[in-house]
């Protein structure tokens, strides 16, 4: 069965420093997609970044980058130059099933709470 | 504004009561799904739909019913609420984004419904 594991319940980072949030996954599929979402205290789910299993380069979106190590089955999120507004819960998620059988289902990790200190 | 609309935002139920959480999207997305979020467990899939008239169970379907009579609407029904169903519920819709090199699912989440069962 597919599974996402986030082993860091909580993290602290100093403002303007970089931070890495860990995510490991387990799947037997060759084709899959990995997502990171941010959930601020207001509760909404905000899409940050996506990595496809066949993407040749690590995904980047502004201050967010994804350190994708396929052999290790890890997809860590790197936030550079942390800002106070980055304080939130972060979820790693995986699209379930191979590309040809899209069902819209996502599997989520447990989440990591990030606190940015001024 | 286009997006996923969930109602109500907050609800308190007594054990044994029934209610329907509403979810509507106006983006003509083919896939819709319901998740519940509990502390330390991330988001877990309750039910999902790949199109009008087609629904299936997710990871935690017990105690919930769904139907999808139109593309736009995907209501979640609690027939006899239990305290274990106290949670935050998210509806999500998605479609295949074929604009990318490898098509991905473009997900949009509703703002959530915070349900308390006493």
PDB file of C-alpha atoms in Angstrom:
ATOM      1  CA  UNK A   1       0.000   0.000   0.000  1.00  0.00           C
ATOM      2  CA  UNK A   2       1.133   3.519  -0.686  1.00  0.00           C
ATOM      3  CA  UNK A   3       2.254   5.557   2.281  1.00  0.00           C
ATOM      4  CA  UNK A   4       3.696   8.976   3.098  1.00  0.00           C
ATOM      5  CA  UNK A   5       5.784   9.530   6.219  1.00  0.00           C
ATOM      6  CA  UNK A   6       6.736  12.859   7.749  1.00  0.00           C
ATOM      7  CA  UNK A   7       8.877  12.216  10.790  1.00  0.00           C
ATOM      8  CA  UNK A   8       9.170  15.787  12.090  1.00  0.00           C
ATOM      9  CA  UNK A   9       6.058  16.784  14.068  1.00  0.00           C
ATOM     10  CA  UNK A  10       7.512  20.242  14.721  1.00  0.00           C
ATOM     11  CA  UNK A  11      10.386  22.357  13.443  1.00  0.00           C
ATOM     12  CA  UNK A  12      11.844  25.732  14.339  1.00  0.00           C
ATOM     13  CA  UNK A  13      13.843  27.965  12.024  1.00  0.00           C
ATOM     14  CA  UNK A  14      15.297  31.424  12.386  1.00  0.00           C
ATOM     15  CA  UNK A  15      13.942  34.077  10.067  1.00  0.00           C
ATOM     16  CA  UNK A  16      15.953  34.367   6.811  1.00  0.00           C
ATOM     17  CA  UNK A  17      17.501  30.925   7.214  1.00  0.00           C
ATOM     18  CA  UNK A  18      16.738  27.863   5.091  1.00  0.00           C
ATOM     19  CA  UNK A  19      14.849  24.853   6.423  1.00  0.00           C
ATOM     20  CA  UNK A  20      14.263  21.337   5.122  1.00  0.00           C
ATOM     21  CA  UNK A  21      11.085  19.417   5.843  1.00  0.00           C
ATOM     22  CA  UNK A  22      11.390  15.676   5.401  1.00  0.00           C
ATOM     23  CA  UNK A  23       9.075  13.401   3.469  1.00  0.00           C
ATOM     24  CA  UNK A  24       9.539   9.745   2.573  1.00  0.00           C
ATOM     25  CA  UNK A  25       7.124   7.706   0.551  1.00  0.00           C
ATOM     26  CA  UNK A  26       6.404   4.118  -0.291  1.00  0.00           C
ATOM     27  CA  UNK A  27       4.855   2.965  -3.532  1.00  0.00           C
ATOM     28  CA  UNK A  28       5.217   0.143  -6.001  1.00  0.00           C
ATOM     29  CA  UNK A  29       4.043   2.318  -8.888  1.00  0.00           C
ATOM     30  CA  UNK A  30       6.562   3.542 -11.453  1.00  0.00           C
ATOM     31  CA  UNK A  31       4.517   6.657 -12.191  1.00  0.00           C
ATOM     32  CA  UNK A  32       3.431   8.867  -9.309  1.00  0.00           C
ATOM     33  CA  UNK A  33       3.280  12.489  -8.271  1.00  0.00           C
ATOM     34  CA  UNK A  34       4.349  14.186  -5.062  1.00  0.00           C
ATOM     35  CA  UNK A  35       2.850  17.387  -3.685  1.00  0.00           C
ATOM     36  CA  UNK A  36       3.573  19.763  -0.850  1.00  0.00           C
ATOM     37  CA  UNK A  37       0.815  21.828   0.733  1.00  0.00           C
ATOM     38  CA  UNK A  38       0.916  24.598   3.318  1.00  0.00           C
ATOM     39  CA  UNK A  39      -1.852  24.973   5.862  1.00  0.00           C
ATOM     40  CA  UNK A  40      -1.694  28.244   7.815  1.00  0.00           C
ATOM     41  CA  UNK A  41      -3.608  28.745  11.040  1.00  0.00           C
ATOM     42  CA  UNK A  42      -6.591  29.944   9.012  1.00  0.00           C
ATOM     43  CA  UNK A  43      -6.990  26.356   7.798  1.00  0.00           C
ATOM     44  CA  UNK A  44      -6.957  26.516   4.020  1.00  0.00           C
ATOM     45  CA  UNK A  45      -4.787  24.162   1.961  1.00  0.00           C
ATOM     46  CA  UNK A  46      -2.316  26.017  -0.242  1.00  0.00           C
ATOM     47  CA  UNK A  47      -0.491  24.190  -3.031  1.00  0.00           C
ATOM     48  CA  UNK A  48       3.260  24.823  -2.973  1.00  0.00           C
ATOM     49  CA  UNK A  49       5.096  22.517  -5.330  1.00  0.00           C
ATOM     50  CA  UNK A  50       4.778  19.334  -7.390  1.00  0.00           C
ATOM     51  CA  UNK A  51       7.289  16.672  -8.457  1.00  0.00           C
ATOM     52  CA  UNK A  52       6.505  13.946 -10.966  1.00  0.00           C
ATOM     53  CA  UNK A  53       8.307  10.649 -10.724  1.00  0.00           C
ATOM     54  CA  UNK A  54       9.592  11.032 -14.272  1.00  0.00           C
ATOM     55  CA  UNK A  55      10.611  14.674 -13.953  1.00  0.00           C
ATOM     56  CA  UNK A  56      14.285  14.945 -14.760  1.00  0.00           C
ATOM     57  CA  UNK A  57      14.961  17.950 -12.564  1.00  0.00           C
ATOM     58  CA  UNK A  58      14.012  18.820  -9.008  1.00  0.00           C
ATOM     59  CA  UNK A  59      10.993  21.097  -8.900  1.00  0.00           C
ATOM     60  CA  UNK A  60      11.379  24.714  -7.837  1.00  0.00           C
ATOM     61  CA  UNK A  61       8.744  27.380  -7.183  1.00  0.00           C
ATOM     62  CA  UNK A  62      10.158  30.654  -5.923  1.00  0.00           C
ATOM     63  CA  UNK A  63      11.582  30.078  -2.433  1.00  0.00           C
ATOM     64  CA  UNK A  64      10.401  26.467  -2.455  1.00  0.00           C
ATOM     65  CA  UNK A  65      12.382  23.616  -3.904  1.00  0.00           C
ATOM     66  CA  UNK A  66      11.927  19.890  -3.719  1.00  0.00           C
ATOM     67  CA  UNK A  67      14.923  17.661  -3.054  1.00  0.00           C
ATOM     68  CA  UNK A  68      13.756  14.550  -4.892  1.00  0.00           C
ATOM     69  CA  UNK A  69      15.816  11.410  -4.317  1.00  0.00           C
ATOM     70  CA  UNK A  70      13.996   8.651  -6.147  1.00  0.00           C
ATOM     71  CA  UNK A  71      16.231   5.787  -5.040  1.00  0.00           C
ATOM     72  CA  UNK A  72      15.763   6.774  -1.394  1.00  0.00           C
ATOM     73  CA  UNK A  73      12.045   7.470  -1.957  1.00  0.00           C
ATOM     74  CA  UNK A  74      12.329  10.883  -0.382  1.00  0.00           C
ATOM     75  CA  UNK A  75      10.866  14.220  -1.449  1.00  0.00           C
ATOM     76  CA  UNK A  76      12.041  16.827   1.031  1.00  0.00           C
ATOM     77  CA  UNK A  77      10.795  20.398   0.853  1.00  0.00           C
ATOM     78  CA  UNK A  78      13.410  23.128   1.151  1.00  0.00           C
ATOM     79  CA  UNK A  79      12.276  26.633   2.052  1.00  0.00           C
ATOM     80  CA  UNK A  80      14.952  29.236   1.527  1.00  0.00           C
ATOM     81  CA  UNK A  81      15.116  32.593   3.308  1.00  0.00           C
ATOM     82  CA  UNK A  82      12.332  31.762   5.773  1.00  0.00           C
ATOM     83  CA  UNK A  83       9.776  34.449   6.531  1.00  0.00           C
ATOM     84  CA  UNK A  84       7.468  34.847   9.500  1.00  0.00           C
ATOM     85  CA  UNK A  85       4.547  34.105   7.183  1.00  0.00           C
ATOM     86  CA  UNK A  86       5.976  30.647   6.540  1.00  0.00           C
ATOM     87  CA  UNK A  87       4.864  29.546  10.010  1.00  0.00           C
ATOM     88  CA  UNK A  88       2.263  26.887   9.251  1.00  0.00           C
ATOM     89  CA  UNK A  89       1.591  23.181   8.982  1.00  0.00           C
ATOM     90  CA  UNK A  90       3.138  21.531   5.920  1.00  0.00           C
ATOM     91  CA  UNK A  91       1.836  18.362   4.311  1.00  0.00           C
ATOM     92  CA  UNK A  92       3.511  16.051   1.862  1.00  0.00           C
ATOM     93  CA  UNK A  93       1.096  14.116  -0.358  1.00  0.00           C
ATOM     94  CA  UNK A  94       1.216  11.577  -3.152  1.00  0.00           C
ATOM     95  CA  UNK A  95      -1.142  11.019  -6.040  1.00  0.00           C
ATOM     96  CA  UNK A  96      -2.337   7.471  -5.726  1.00  0.00           C
ATOM     97  CA  UNK A  97      -2.220   5.174  -8.691  1.00  0.00           C
ATOM     98  CA  UNK A  98      -0.395   5.264 -11.993  1.00  0.00           C
ATOM     99  CA  UNK A  99      -0.893   8.155 -14.372  1.00  0.00           C
ATOM    100  CA  UNK A 100      -3.246   6.245 -16.598  1.00  0.00           C
ATOM    101  CA  UNK A 101      -5.725   5.627 -13.807  1.00  0.00           C
ATOM    102  CA  UNK A 102      -6.280   9.099 -12.422  1.00  0.00           C
ATOM    103  CA  UNK A 103      -8.841   9.037  -9.683  1.00  0.00           C
ATOM    104  CA  UNK A 104      -8.159  12.318  -7.951  1.00  0.00           C
ATOM    105  CA  UNK A 105      -7.054  10.564  -4.777  1.00  0.00           C
ATOM    106  CA  UNK A 106      -4.208  11.877  -2.641  1.00  0.00           C
ATOM    107  CA  UNK A 107      -2.439  10.212   0.251  1.00  0.00           C
ATOM    108  CA  UNK A 108      -1.165  12.607   2.912  1.00  0.00           C
ATOM    109  CA  UNK A 109       1.560  12.469   5.500  1.00  0.00           C
ATOM    110  CA  UNK A 110       0.972  13.420   9.106  1.00  0.00           C
ATOM    111  CA  UNK A 111       2.244  16.947   8.633  1.00  0.00           C
ATOM    112  CA  UNK A 112       5.059  19.086  10.085  1.00  0.00           C
ATOM    113  CA  UNK A 113       4.424  22.271  12.019  1.00  0.00           C
ATOM    114  CA  UNK A 114       6.994  24.924  11.167  1.00  0.00           C
ATOM    115  CA  UNK A 115       7.609  27.893  13.432  1.00  0.00           C
ATOM    116  CA  UNK A 116       9.724  30.762  12.103  1.00  0.00           C
ATOM    117  CA  UNK A 117      11.424  32.784  14.850  1.00  0.00           C
ATOM    118  CA  UNK A 118      12.121  36.510  14.388  1.00  0.00           C
TER     119      UNK A 118
ATOM    120  CA  UNK B   1     -14.903  33.499  -7.638  1.00  0.00           C
ATOM    121  CA  UNK B   2     -14.220  30.147  -9.205  1.00  0.00           C
ATOM    122  CA  UNK B   3     -13.262  27.418  -6.795  1.00  0.00           C
ATOM    123  CA  UNK B   4     -14.594  24.879  -4.338  1.00  0.00           C
ATOM    124  CA  UNK B   5     -17.289  26.075  -1.969  1.00  0.00           C
ATOM    125  CA  UNK B   6     -17.987  24.204   1.251  1.00  0.00           C
ATOM    126  CA  UNK B   7     -20.879  24.881   3.579  1.00  0.00           C
ATOM    127  CA  UNK B   8     -21.250  25.233   6.468  1.00  0.00           C
ATOM    128  CA  UNK B   9     -17.908  26.416   7.838  1.00  0.00           C
ATOM    129  CA  UNK B  10     -18.760  25.362  11.385  1.00  0.00           C
ATOM    130  CA  UNK B  11     -21.311  22.919  12.762  1.00  0.00           C
ATOM    131  CA  UNK B  12     -22.123  21.395  16.131  1.00  0.00           C
ATOM    132  CA  UNK B  13     -24.218  18.227  16.151  1.00  0.00           C
ATOM    133  CA  UNK B  14     -25.616  16.041  18.861  1.00  0.00           C
ATOM    134  CA  UNK B  15     -24.836  12.347  18.790  1.00  0.00           C
ATOM    135  CA  UNK B  16     -27.286  10.580  16.513  1.00  0.00           C
ATOM    136  CA  UNK B  17     -28.232  13.605  14.455  1.00  0.00           C
ATOM    137  CA  UNK B  18     -27.851  13.604  10.711  1.00  0.00           C
ATOM    138  CA  UNK B  19     -26.559  16.311   8.422  1.00  0.00           C
ATOM    139  CA  UNK B  20     -25.117  16.955   4.986  1.00  0.00           C
ATOM    140  CA  UNK B  21     -21.911  18.813   4.289  1.00  0.00           C
ATOM    141  CA  UNK B  22     -22.197  20.593   0.983  1.00  0.00           C
ATOM    142  CA  UNK B  23     -19.468  20.863  -1.630  1.00  0.00           C
ATOM    143  CA  UNK B  24     -19.779  22.607  -4.976  1.00  0.00           C
ATOM    144  CA  UNK B  25     -17.237  23.470  -7.655  1.00  0.00           C
ATOM    145  CA  UNK B  26     -17.648  25.573 -10.754  1.00  0.00           C
ATOM    146  CA  UNK B  27     -14.479  24.580 -12.603  1.00  0.00           C
ATOM    147  CA  UNK B  28     -15.953  21.593 -14.434  1.00  0.00           C
ATOM    148  CA  UNK B  29     -13.510  19.316 -12.616  1.00  0.00           C
ATOM    149  CA  UNK B  30     -14.045  15.632 -13.191  1.00  0.00           C
ATOM    150  CA  UNK B  31     -12.719  14.365  -9.860  1.00  0.00           C
ATOM    151  CA  UNK B  32     -14.045  15.260  -6.425  1.00  0.00           C
ATOM    152  CA  UNK B  33     -13.156  13.880  -3.020  1.00  0.00           C
ATOM    153  CA  UNK B  34     -13.792  14.294   0.692  1.00  0.00           C
ATOM    154  CA  UNK B  35     -11.084  14.179   3.370  1.00  0.00           C
ATOM    155  CA  UNK B  36     -11.117  14.460   7.113  1.00  0.00           C
ATOM    156  CA  UNK B  37      -8.257  16.014   9.058  1.00  0.00           C
ATOM    157  CA  UNK B  38      -7.474  14.903  12.571  1.00  0.00           C
ATOM    158  CA  UNK B  39      -4.500  15.982  14.713  1.00  0.00           C
ATOM    159  CA  UNK B  40      -1.361  13.961  14.014  1.00  0.00           C
ATOM    160  CA  UNK B  41      -2.980  12.011  11.183  1.00  0.00           C
ATOM    161  CA  UNK B  42      -2.895  14.338   8.225  1.00  0.00           C
ATOM    162  CA  UNK B  43      -5.810  14.195   5.810  1.00  0.00           C
ATOM    163  CA  UNK B  44      -7.527  10.889   5.203  1.00  0.00           C
ATOM    164  CA  UNK B  45      -9.723  10.106   2.233  1.00  0.00           C
ATOM    165  CA  UNK B  46     -13.376   9.352   3.005  1.00  0.00           C
ATOM    166  CA  UNK B  47     -15.022   9.014  -0.419  1.00  0.00           C
ATOM    167  CA  UNK B  48     -14.198  10.102  -3.916  1.00  0.00           C
ATOM    168  CA  UNK B  49     -15.831  10.421  -7.328  1.00  0.00           C
ATOM    169  CA  UNK B  50     -14.371  10.255 -10.811  1.00  0.00           C
ATOM    170  CA  UNK B  51     -17.466  11.690 -12.459  1.00  0.00           C
ATOM    171  CA  UNK B  52     -21.207  12.207 -12.155  1.00  0.00           C
ATOM    172  CA  UNK B  53     -22.901   9.017 -11.015  1.00  0.00           C
ATOM    173  CA  UNK B  54     -19.652   7.336  -9.946  1.00  0.00           C
ATOM    174  CA  UNK B  55     -18.448   7.199  -6.353  1.00  0.00           C
ATOM    175  CA  UNK B  56     -16.154   4.939  -4.380  1.00  0.00           C
ATOM    176  CA  UNK B  57     -14.867   4.495  -0.870  1.00  0.00           C
ATOM    177  CA  UNK B  58     -11.606   5.836   0.441  1.00  0.00           C
ATOM    178  CA  UNK B  59      -9.619   4.942   3.532  1.00  0.00           C
ATOM    179  CA  UNK B  60     -12.230   5.861   6.190  1.00  0.00           C
ATOM    180  CA  UNK B  61     -15.723   5.588   4.648  1.00  0.00           C
ATOM    181  CA  UNK B  62     -17.684   4.171   7.598  1.00  0.00           C
ATOM    182  CA  UNK B  63     -20.458   6.440   8.813  1.00  0.00           C
ATOM    183  CA  UNK B  64     -20.505   8.552   5.653  1.00  0.00           C
ATOM    184  CA  UNK B  65     -22.491   8.452   2.413  1.00  0.00           C
ATOM    185  CA  UNK B  66     -21.944  10.379  -0.789  1.00  0.00           C
ATOM    186  CA  UNK B  67     -23.626  10.823  -4.132  1.00  0.00           C
ATOM    187  CA  UNK B  68     -22.728  12.712  -7.267  1.00  0.00           C
ATOM    188  CA  UNK B  69     -25.754  13.501  -9.372  1.00  0.00           C
ATOM    189  CA  UNK B  70     -24.064  16.427 -11.136  1.00  0.00           C
ATOM    190  CA  UNK B  71     -20.489  17.323 -12.028  1.00  0.00           C
ATOM    191  CA  UNK B  72     -20.651  20.365  -9.766  1.00  0.00           C
ATOM    192  CA  UNK B  73     -21.907  18.927  -6.467  1.00  0.00           C
ATOM    193  CA  UNK B  74     -20.565  16.264  -4.130  1.00  0.00           C
ATOM    194  CA  UNK B  75     -22.393  16.285  -0.775  1.00  0.00           C
ATOM    195  CA  UNK B  76     -21.204  14.250   2.211  1.00  0.00           C
ATOM    196  CA  UNK B  77     -23.894  12.807   4.465  1.00  0.00           C
ATOM    197  CA  UNK B  78     -23.565  11.797   8.083  1.00  0.00           C
ATOM    198  CA  UNK B  79     -26.560   9.596   8.816  1.00  0.00           C
ATOM    199  CA  UNK B  80     -26.073   9.237  12.589  1.00  0.00           C
ATOM    200  CA  UNK B  81     -23.302  11.457  13.914  1.00  0.00           C
ATOM    201  CA  UNK B  82     -20.853  10.071  16.473  1.00  0.00           C
ATOM    202  CA  UNK B  83     -18.240  11.896  18.578  1.00  0.00           C
ATOM    203  CA  UNK B  84     -15.546  10.064  16.569  1.00  0.00           C
ATOM    204  CA  UNK B  85     -16.649  12.101  13.558  1.00  0.00           C
ATOM    205  CA  UNK B  86     -15.540  15.329  15.207  1.00  0.00           C
ATOM    206  CA  UNK B  87     -13.024  16.595  12.684  1.00  0.00           C
ATOM    207  CA  UNK B  88     -12.266  19.145  10.002  1.00  0.00           C
ATOM    208  CA  UNK B  89     -13.620  18.106   6.633  1.00  0.00           C
ATOM    209  CA  UNK B  90     -12.176  19.164   3.314  1.00  0.00           C
ATOM    210  CA  UNK B  91     -13.669  18.771  -0.106  1.00  0.00           C
ATOM    211  CA  UNK B  92     -11.324  18.822  -3.082  1.00  0.00           C
ATOM    212  CA  UNK B  93     -11.785  18.789  -6.814  1.00  0.00           C
ATOM    213  CA  UNK B  94      -9.243  18.088  -9.484  1.00  0.00           C
ATOM    214  CA  UNK B  95      -8.710  17.773 -13.189  1.00  0.00           C
ATOM    215  CA  UNK B  96      -5.863  16.644 -15.338  1.00  0.00           C
ATOM    216  CA  UNK B  97      -3.598  19.538 -16.245  1.00  0.00           C
ATOM    217  CA  UNK B  98      -2.459  18.566 -19.722  1.00  0.00           C
ATOM    218  CA  UNK B  99      -0.461  21.724 -20.165  1.00  0.00           C
ATOM    219  CA  UNK B 100       2.530  20.234 -18.459  1.00  0.00           C
ATOM    220  CA  UNK B 101       5.118  17.977 -20.050  1.00  0.00           C
ATOM    221  CA  UNK B 102       3.675  15.152 -18.019  1.00  0.00           C
ATOM    222  CA  UNK B 103       0.005  15.759 -17.157  1.00  0.00           C
ATOM    223  CA  UNK B 104      -0.654  16.196 -13.480  1.00  0.00           C
ATOM    224  CA  UNK B 105      -3.740  16.540 -11.401  1.00  0.00           C
ATOM    225  CA  UNK B 106      -4.494  20.139 -10.510  1.00  0.00           C
ATOM    226  CA  UNK B 107      -6.156  20.081  -7.101  1.00  0.00           C
ATOM    227  CA  UNK B 108      -8.327  22.756  -5.504  1.00  0.00           C
ATOM    228  CA  UNK B 109      -9.423  22.462  -1.891  1.00  0.00           C
ATOM    229  CA  UNK B 110     -12.406  24.005  -0.196  1.00  0.00           C
ATOM    230  CA  UNK B 111     -11.917  26.072   2.934  1.00  0.00           C
ATOM    231  CA  UNK B 112     -13.046  23.261   5.218  1.00  0.00           C
ATOM    232  CA  UNK B 113     -15.906  22.503   7.609  1.00  0.00           C
ATOM    233  CA  UNK B 114     -15.161  22.210  11.306  1.00  0.00           C
ATOM    234  CA  UNK B 115     -17.602  19.679  12.752  1.00  0.00           C
ATOM    235  CA  UNK B 116     -18.056  18.948  16.446  1.00  0.00           C
ATOM    236  CA  UNK B 117     -20.260  16.079  17.609  1.00  0.00           C
ATOM    237  CA  UNK B 118     -21.237  16.223  21.282  1.00  0.00           C
TER     238      UNK B 118
END
